[in-house]
Structure formats: C-alpha cells, structure tokens
XYZ file of C-alpha atoms in Angstrom:
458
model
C 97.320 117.141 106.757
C 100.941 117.989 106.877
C 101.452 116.568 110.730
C 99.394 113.673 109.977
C 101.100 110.398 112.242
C 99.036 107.347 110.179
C 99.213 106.921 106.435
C 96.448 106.063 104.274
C 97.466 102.495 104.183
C 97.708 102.332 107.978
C 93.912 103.627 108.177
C 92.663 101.075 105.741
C 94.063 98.133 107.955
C 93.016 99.293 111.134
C 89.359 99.852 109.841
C 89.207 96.549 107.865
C 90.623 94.743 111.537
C 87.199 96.629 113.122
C 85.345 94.834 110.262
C 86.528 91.693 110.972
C 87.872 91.215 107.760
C 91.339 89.190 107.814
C 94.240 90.423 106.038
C 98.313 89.015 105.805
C 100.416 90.468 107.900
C 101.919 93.680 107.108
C 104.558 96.233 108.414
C 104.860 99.767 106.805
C 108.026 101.481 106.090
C 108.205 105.204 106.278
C 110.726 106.412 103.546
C 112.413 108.839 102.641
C 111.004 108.419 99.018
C 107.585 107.714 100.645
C 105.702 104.870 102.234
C 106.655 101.321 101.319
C 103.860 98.549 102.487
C 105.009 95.584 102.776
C 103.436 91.926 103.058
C 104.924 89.345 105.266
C 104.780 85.514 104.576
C 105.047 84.023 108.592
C 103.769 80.705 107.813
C 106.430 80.436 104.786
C 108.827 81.877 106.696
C 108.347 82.069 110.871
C 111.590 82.965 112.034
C 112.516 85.546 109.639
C 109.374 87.045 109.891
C 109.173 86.974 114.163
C 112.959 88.516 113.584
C 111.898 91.531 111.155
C 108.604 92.248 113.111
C 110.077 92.598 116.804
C 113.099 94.881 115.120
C 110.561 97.068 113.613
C 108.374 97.623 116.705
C 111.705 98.218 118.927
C 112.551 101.208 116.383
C 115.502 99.717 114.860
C 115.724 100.045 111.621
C 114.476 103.447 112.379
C 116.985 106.651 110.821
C 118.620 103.766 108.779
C 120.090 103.978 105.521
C 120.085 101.808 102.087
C 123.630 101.809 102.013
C 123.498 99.154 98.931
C 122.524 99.506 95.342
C 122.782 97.601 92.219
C 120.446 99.409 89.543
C 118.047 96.667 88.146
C 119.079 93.897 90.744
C 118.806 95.048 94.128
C 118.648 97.811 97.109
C 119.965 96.322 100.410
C 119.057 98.114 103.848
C 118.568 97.186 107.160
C 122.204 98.078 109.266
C 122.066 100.165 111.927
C 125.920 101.082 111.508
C 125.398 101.848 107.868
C 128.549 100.272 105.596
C 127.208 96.959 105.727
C 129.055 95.515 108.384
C 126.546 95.914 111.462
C 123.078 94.454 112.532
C 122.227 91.414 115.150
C 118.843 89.273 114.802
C 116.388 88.784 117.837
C 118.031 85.425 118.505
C 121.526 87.216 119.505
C 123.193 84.735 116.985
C 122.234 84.364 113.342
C 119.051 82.275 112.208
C 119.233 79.686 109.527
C 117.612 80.103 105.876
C 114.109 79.110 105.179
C 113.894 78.157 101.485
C 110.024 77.182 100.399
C 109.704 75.907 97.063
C 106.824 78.148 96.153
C 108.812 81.667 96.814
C 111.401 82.172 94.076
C 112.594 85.403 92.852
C 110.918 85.243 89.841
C 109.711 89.175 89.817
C 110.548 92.883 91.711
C 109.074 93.971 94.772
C 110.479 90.660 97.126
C 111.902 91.267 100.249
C 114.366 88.991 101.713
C 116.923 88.257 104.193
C 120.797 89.235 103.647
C 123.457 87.106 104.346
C 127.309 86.553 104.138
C 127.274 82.881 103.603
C 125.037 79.743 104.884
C 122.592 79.935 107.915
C 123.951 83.637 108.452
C 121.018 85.464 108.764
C 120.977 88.967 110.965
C 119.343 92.261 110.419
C 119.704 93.395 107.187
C 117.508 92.580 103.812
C 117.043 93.707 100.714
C 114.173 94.562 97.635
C 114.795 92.792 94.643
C 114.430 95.026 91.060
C 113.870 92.814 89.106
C 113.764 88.941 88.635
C 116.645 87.327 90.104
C 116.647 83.452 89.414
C 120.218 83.267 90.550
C 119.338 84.045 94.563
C 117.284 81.584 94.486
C 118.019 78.855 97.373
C 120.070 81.120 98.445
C 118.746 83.735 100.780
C 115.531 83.595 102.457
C 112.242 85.161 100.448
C 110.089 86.216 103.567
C 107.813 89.316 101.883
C 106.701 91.478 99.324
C 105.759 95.441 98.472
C 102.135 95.240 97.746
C 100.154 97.659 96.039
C 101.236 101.022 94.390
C 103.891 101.784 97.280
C 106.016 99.726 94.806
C 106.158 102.462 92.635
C 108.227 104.477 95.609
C 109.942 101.037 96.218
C 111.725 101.754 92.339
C 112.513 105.243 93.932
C 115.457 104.004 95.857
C 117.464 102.755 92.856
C 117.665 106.542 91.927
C 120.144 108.753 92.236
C 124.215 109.008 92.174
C 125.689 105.842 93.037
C 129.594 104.966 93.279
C 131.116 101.383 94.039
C 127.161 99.936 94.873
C 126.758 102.875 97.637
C 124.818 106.242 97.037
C 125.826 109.380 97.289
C 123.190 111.054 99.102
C 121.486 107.327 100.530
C 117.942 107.279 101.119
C 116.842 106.783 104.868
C 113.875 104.671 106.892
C 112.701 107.514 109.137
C 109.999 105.223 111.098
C 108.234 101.615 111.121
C 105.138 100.626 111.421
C 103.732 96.903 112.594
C 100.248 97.175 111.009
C 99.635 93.406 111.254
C 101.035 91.143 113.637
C 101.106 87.477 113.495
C 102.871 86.956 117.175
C 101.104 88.247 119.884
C 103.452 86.897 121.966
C 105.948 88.761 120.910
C 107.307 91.922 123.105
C 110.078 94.436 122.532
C 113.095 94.358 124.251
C 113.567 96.946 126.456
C 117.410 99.191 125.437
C 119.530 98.915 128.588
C 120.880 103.001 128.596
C 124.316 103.092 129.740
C 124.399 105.977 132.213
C 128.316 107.360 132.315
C 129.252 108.367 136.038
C 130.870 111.259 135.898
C 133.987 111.997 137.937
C 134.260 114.051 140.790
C 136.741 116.585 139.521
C 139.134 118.274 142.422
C 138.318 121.448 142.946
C 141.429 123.264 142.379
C 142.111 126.836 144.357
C 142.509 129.159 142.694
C 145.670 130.970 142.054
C 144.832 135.425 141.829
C 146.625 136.659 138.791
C 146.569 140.170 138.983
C 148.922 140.887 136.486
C 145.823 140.182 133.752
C 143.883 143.221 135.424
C 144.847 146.835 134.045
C 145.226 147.535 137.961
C 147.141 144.475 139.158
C 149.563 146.103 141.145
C 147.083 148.468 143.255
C 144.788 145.396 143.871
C 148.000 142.974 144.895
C 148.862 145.277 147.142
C 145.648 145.636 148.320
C 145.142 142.189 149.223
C 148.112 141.817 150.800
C 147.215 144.062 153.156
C 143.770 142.369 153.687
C 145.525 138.987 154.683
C 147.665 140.525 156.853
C 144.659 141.081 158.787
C 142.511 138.302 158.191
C 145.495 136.640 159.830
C 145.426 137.982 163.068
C 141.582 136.401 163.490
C 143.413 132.654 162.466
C 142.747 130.103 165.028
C 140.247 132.527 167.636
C 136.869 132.396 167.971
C 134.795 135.184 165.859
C 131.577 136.765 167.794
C 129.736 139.683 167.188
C 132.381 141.819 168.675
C 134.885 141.068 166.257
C 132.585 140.564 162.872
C 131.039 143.730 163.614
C 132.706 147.416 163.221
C 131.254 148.967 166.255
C 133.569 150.057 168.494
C 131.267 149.816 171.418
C 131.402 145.829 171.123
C 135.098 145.520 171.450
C 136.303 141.960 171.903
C 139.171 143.266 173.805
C 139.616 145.246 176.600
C 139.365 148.578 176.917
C 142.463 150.242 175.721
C 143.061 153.770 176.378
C 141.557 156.567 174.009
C 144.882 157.355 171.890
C 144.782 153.353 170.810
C 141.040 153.105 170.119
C 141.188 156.318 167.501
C 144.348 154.803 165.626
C 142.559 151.641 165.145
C 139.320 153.171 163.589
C 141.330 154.775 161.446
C 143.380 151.636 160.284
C 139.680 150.103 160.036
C 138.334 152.737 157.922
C 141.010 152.473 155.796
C 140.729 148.254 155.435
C 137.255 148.904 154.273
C 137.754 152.013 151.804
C 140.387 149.554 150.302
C 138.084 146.840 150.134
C 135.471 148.739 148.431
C 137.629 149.807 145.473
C 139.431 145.936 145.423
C 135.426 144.864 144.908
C 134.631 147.876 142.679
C 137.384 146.755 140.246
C 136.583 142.770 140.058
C 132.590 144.024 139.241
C 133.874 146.081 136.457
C 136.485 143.274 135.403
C 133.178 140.461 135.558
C 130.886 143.117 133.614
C 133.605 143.230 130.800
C 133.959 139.427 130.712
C 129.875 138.942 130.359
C 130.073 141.592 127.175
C 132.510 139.499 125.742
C 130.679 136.218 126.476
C 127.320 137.339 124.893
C 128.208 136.902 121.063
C 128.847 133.213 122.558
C 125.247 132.650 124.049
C 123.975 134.156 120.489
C 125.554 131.430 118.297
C 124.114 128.713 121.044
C 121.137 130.036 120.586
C 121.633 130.638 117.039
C 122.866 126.827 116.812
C 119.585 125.667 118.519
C 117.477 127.520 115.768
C 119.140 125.978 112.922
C 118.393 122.186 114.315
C 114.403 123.536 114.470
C 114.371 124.517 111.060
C 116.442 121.369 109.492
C 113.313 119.493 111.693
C 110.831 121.686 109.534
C 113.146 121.135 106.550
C 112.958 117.484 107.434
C 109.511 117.337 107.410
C 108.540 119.413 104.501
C 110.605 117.500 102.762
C 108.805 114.204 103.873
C 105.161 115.817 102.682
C 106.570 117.497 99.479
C 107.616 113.624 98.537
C 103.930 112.381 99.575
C 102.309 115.580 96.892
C 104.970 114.560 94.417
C 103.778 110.607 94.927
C 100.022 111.595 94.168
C 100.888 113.316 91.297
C 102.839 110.538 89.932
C 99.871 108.535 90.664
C 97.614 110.262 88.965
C 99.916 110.269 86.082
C 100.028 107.000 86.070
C 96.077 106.351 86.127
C 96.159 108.623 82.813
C 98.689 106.215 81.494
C 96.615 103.504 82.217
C 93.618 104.826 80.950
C 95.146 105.332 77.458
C 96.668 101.870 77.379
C 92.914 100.710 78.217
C 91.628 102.234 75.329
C 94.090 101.925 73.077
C 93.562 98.042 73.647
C 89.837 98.443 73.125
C 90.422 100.274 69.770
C 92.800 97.349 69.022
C 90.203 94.602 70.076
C 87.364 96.349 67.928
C 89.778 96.541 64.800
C 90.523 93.222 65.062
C 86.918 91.798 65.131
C 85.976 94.127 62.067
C 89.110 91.796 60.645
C 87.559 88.736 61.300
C 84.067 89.616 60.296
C 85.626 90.877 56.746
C 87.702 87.666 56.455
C 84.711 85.355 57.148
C 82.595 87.644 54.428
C 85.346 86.909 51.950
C 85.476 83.443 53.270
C 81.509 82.646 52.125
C 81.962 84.557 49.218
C 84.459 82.697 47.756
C 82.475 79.238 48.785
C 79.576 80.752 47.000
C 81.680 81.390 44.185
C 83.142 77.912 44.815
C 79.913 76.130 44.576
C 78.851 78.175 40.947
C 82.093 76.998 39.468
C 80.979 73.051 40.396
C 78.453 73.219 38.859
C 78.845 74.201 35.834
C 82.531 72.105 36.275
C 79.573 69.198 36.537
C 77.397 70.321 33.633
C 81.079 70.379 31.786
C 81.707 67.013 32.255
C 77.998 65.421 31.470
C 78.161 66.706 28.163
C 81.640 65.976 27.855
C 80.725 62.317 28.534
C 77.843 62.288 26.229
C 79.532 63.785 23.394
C 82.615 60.988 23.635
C 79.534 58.414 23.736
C 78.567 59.648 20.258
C 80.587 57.693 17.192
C 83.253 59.667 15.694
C 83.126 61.071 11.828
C 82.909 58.245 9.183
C 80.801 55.021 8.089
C 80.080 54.059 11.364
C 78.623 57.845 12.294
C 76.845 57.738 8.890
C 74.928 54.554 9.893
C 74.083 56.007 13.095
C 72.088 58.957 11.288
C 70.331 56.012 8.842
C 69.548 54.345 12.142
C 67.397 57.348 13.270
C 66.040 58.381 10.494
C 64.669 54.992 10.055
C 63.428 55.340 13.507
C 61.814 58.803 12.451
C 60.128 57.463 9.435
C 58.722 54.322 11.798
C 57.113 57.006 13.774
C 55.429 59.162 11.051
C 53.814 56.129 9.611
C 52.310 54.879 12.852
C 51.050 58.427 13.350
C 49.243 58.049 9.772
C 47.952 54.848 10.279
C 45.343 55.681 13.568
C 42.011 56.936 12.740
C 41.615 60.839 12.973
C 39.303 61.240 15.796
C 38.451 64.809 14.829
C 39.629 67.317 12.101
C 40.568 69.902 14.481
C 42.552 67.972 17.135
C 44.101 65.942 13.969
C 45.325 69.292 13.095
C 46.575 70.053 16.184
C 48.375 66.774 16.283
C 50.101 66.977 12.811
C 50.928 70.493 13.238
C 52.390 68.903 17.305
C 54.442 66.426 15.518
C 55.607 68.492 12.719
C 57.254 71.004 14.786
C 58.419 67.731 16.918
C 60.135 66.513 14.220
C 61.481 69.486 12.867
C 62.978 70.263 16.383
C 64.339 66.337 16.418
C 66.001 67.055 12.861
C 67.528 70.182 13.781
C 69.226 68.843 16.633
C 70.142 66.086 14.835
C 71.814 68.021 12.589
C 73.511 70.366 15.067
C 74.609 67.713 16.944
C 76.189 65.180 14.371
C 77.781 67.967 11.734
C 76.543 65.950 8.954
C 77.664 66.136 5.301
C 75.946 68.148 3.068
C 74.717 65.175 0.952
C 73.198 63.762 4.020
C 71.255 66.845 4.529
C 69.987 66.338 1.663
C 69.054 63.005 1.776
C 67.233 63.817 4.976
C 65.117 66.047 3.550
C 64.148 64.670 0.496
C 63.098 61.955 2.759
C 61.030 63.863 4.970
C-alpha cells in the first residue's frame, strides 16, 4: 500500500477505458496535500488544453510550487522557477485567450490559465476559491477539480502566508495524463547540456620537506639520489645498469679495489632509499587517519538524503490516511444533514395535515353558522311582514278569527258519517284549533281584552 505508483482515481479510468465507457479528459495532480483530479474542457478550450497536457506528460510542472495565494480567491501554480516570473507554453511564444460564453467563474474548483495582460498565456494557472465574476473574460477557464479531490484542492489555501506567498508552499511532486484528447501529441525530448571539462595542466610537483618532522634527513637524502640518477641522463639503460648485480656490469672491467668501493656506495644508495620510502609510507598512513572522519560525514551526508526520501514519502501516505479520515468525517456529516432534513420534511407535512384539519373544521363550522344566519333572516322577514301594534294589527286578528269561525261552522254543517270517527274528527279539530289560537296568540302579543274576546267566542 505505502509504495503504491497509481491512485484510486487513476485505476477507475483505466478500467472504465477497458469497458469502453467514454469519459472527459482528465490529468491527475499528485500533491503535496494529496491527489487533485482534474477535468479538462479541449473542445472549449483546444490550445490551452494541448499546452497543459504535453507539459504534464514531459514532467514539468513536476517538484513545482504554489508560490501564490489569496485566501478565498485564488491559489496560482504552475512556474518552474517559483516567484512567478518563469514558465514558457508548448508554442515557444504565448497563446491567445479562449473565452466561451458558457465557462464563467461562477463557483470554486476552476482551473484556468494565468496571464500578465492580453493574449499572454504561458505555463502557469491557477484554482479559483471561490466565485470570481470579476476574471471573467479575462483569463482563459480550461478545467475543473472533479469529485472529492476538491476537498484537498481547499488544502492549499492553508497555512502561513505573507505578501500572497506561503511560508512553507505546497509542492506538485508528479503528473499524471489519465485521459488524453491528442494522440498526436508527443513530448519533447530535454536537450542535456553536457559541460566539457578542461584539461587542467598537470603541474610538477614541488617536494617540501620542511612539512615532514624529518625534512632535513630526507632532503639530503634525495639530493644524493639525483646526483646519481644524473649520471644515467641521456644513456641507454639495459639490464646491466637497472640491475645490482655486479656480474652484469655495463662497463668494463675495472680492477678489484674500484669494483668493492662501488658496492659499497651502492649499498649505501639503497639503505638510504629504503628509509626515504619508509618515512613517506608512514607520512601517507598519517594523512589517511586524518582523512577518514571526512569519508564518514560523506557517507553520513548520503544517509541523511535516504531518510529525507523516506521522510518524503511517509509524509506523502500520512496525508493520503489523514484524507480518508476526513472523508469519512465528512460522510458522517452528510449523513446527519440527510436526516436532519428528513425529520424537517416529516414535521412539516404533520403541519400541513393539521392546518388542512383546522381548515375543514372551520368550513364545517362555517356552513352551521349559514344556516342558522338563513333561518335568522326567514323569520326576520316574516315577522316585518306582520302589521305592527295598533288598529290595523287588531283587524288583522278579527280577520282570522272570522276565518276560524267560517271553518267551525262548515265542519258542523256535513253529516256525521259515524259517531266514532265524528269523535275523532271534533276531538282532530279541537286540538287544531287550539294549536291555531295559541300561536296566534304567541305570535301577535295581543291585548288582554282581545284574549278575551277570543275566547268567549270560541
């Protein structure tokens, strides 16, 4: 897991591709706040697109930093020298803008192109962090982060930052071309500048004895020895004269008095050469003691590059655990919101329901108080139909009373049929007409005298 080359996002393309399934294209940036996917628009935008796709499979952008940051507007990458000043497109001169009136910066997570003015397009680009109406027309909108990786995308914002440059600036440590649009296109291959190196003159070297403990014994030593190297200057050397045997003389033979003083001057030569080389051995064997500490720190020096690797790349994992974790955080967050919305929904239709109950109720309540508003009204009407108190009111009772009387004397006037139902009848019409005269009476409020009158009549 931890030495892992392809990313989980990188896997998902290349098996979707096998599918046959068609996707935008898409380049991946490796972070040092974690991976960054990002979507390319090449039909929107060709030559931005072509520009940012053949720098990321030639490796450059790769080890550079975001050496730009405005918190809540922008983080702005993409220059190889790092201060903003650097950075050549594909073309080798810059590209113009591509403006398409669909892409605005109306959100976070667009990438576009940097610029110093008009049609002055190179390397660098930027991620916006918010929505930025006033770049619009401006500089060219040629991407966007897709997916979660826009969650590491807000990760470069963080941090110290002083006069729109961080502190301690995040890095791209690698690119990756998941989806290419331009199979035609092919990296550029870096001319290396090889540096010929100068033939230095070999200098002779100069014996300076008077650094050895023993300089004096050893100059006088070789003084002695080129005193008699000189004497073989300019002559042919053969075995006679390399060699200390004294039966291969190179001269003639000289009587026996001469040939015993010059073995001993040649023993001598060679006893003094023995301690000259005994001396430099001991003089080199002090130097490599002193040299060793050196060859420690080198290899000390070497060690400490290994480790800031490991470091490096502990580091790079440590941010991918930390990522997952946020993640999952994250899906917990989301999960709450969900339900917290569901809770919200179901309250709110237990609202409705109760308004719509109070709703019918009241109608029902509505439709009660009409009627009997109705009812109100009829007998209101009838009872300003009815004469008021006074002559006029008094004839109106003589009127039907008259009528009553008419009534009772028709009803006496037919032949009884039978006894019983002529009981029935008289009793019928008695309690008639003492119903009639009671309401009568309720209704009109008559005098007292009338009362009377009415029933003496009766």
């Amino acid at each position: 897991m931890r030495y892992a080359t392809r990313s989980l996002s990188s896997n998902i393309h290349s098996c979707s591709l096998h599918m046959g399934i068609q996707h935008k294209p898409s380049v991946l940036l490796k972070t040092s706040v974690g991976d960054i996917d990002i979507e390319l628009w090449a039909k929107e935008a060709p030559k931005a697109c072509r520009n940012f796709i053949q720098l990321c499979l030639e490796g450059y952008y790769n080890n550079t930093i975001f050496h730009r940051v405005l918190k809540g507007f922008i983080v702005q990458g993409g220059d190889p020298t790092g201060d903003g000043t650097g950075g050549e497109s594909i073309y080798g001169q810059p590209f113009k803008d591509e403006f398409h009136q669909r892409l605005k910066f109306t959100r976070r997570g667009l990438l576009a192109m940097a610029n110093a003015g008009k049609d002055d397009n190179g390397s660098q680009f930027f991620f916006t962090m918010a929505a930025t109406p006033e770049l619009n027309n401006k500089h060219t909108i040629f991407g966007k982060v897709s997916g979660d990786t826009v969650f590491n995308m807000l990760k470069l914002e963080e941090g110290l930052i002083e006069d729109e440059s961080p502190v301690y600036p995040n890095k791209i440590l690698k690119t990756e071309v998941l989806l290419n649009p331009f199979p035609d296109i092919v990296p550029r291959i870096q001319r290396v500048e090889v540096k010929e190196k100068r033939k230095k003159d070999k200098k002779t070297g100069v014996k300076n004895f008077k650094l050895l403990s023993f300089g004096e014994e050893a100059e006088e030593d070789e003084e002695e020895s080129t005193k008699q190297n000189q004497k073989y200057v300019g002559k042919g050397k053969s075995s006679h004269d390399v060699l200390d045997d004294p039966k291969l003389s190179s001269e003639t033979q000289p009587l026996d008095s001469d040939i015993k003083d010059e073995e001993k001057e040649e023993n001598d030569t060679e006893e003094q050469l023995d301690s000259i080389r005994k001396k430099f051995k001991a003089a080199k064997e002090s130097k490599l003691k002193s040299k060793k500490p050196l060859a420690e720190t080198s290899t000390s020096s070497s060690q400490k590059i290994i480790d800031d690797e490991d470091h490096a790349l502990e580091d790079y994992y440590l941010h991918k655990d930390r990522d997952l974790e946020r993640k999952k955080k994250v899906d917990e967050i989301k999960k709450e919101i969900e339900s917290v919305k569901r809770d919200y929904h179901k309250n709110k239709l237990k609202k409705v329901e109760e308004q719509e109950e109070a709703r019918q109720e009241e109608e029902v309540k509505n439709e009660t108080y009409e009627k009997y508003k109705a009812e109100c009204e009829i007998y209101k009407s009838k009872k300003e139909a009815l004469p008021k108190k006074g002559a006029g009111r008094e004839q109106f009772t003589l009127s039907l009373l008259e009528k009553f009387k008419k009534k009772l004397h028709s009803a006496k006037e037919k032949e009884p049929e039978e006894t019983e139902t002529v009981e029935k009848d008289d009793d019928i019409d008695n309690e008639e007409s003492w119903y009639v005269l009671f309401l009568i009476l309720v209704i009109l409020h008559l005098d007292y005298t009338n009362i009377k009158l009415v029933i003496f009549v009766y």
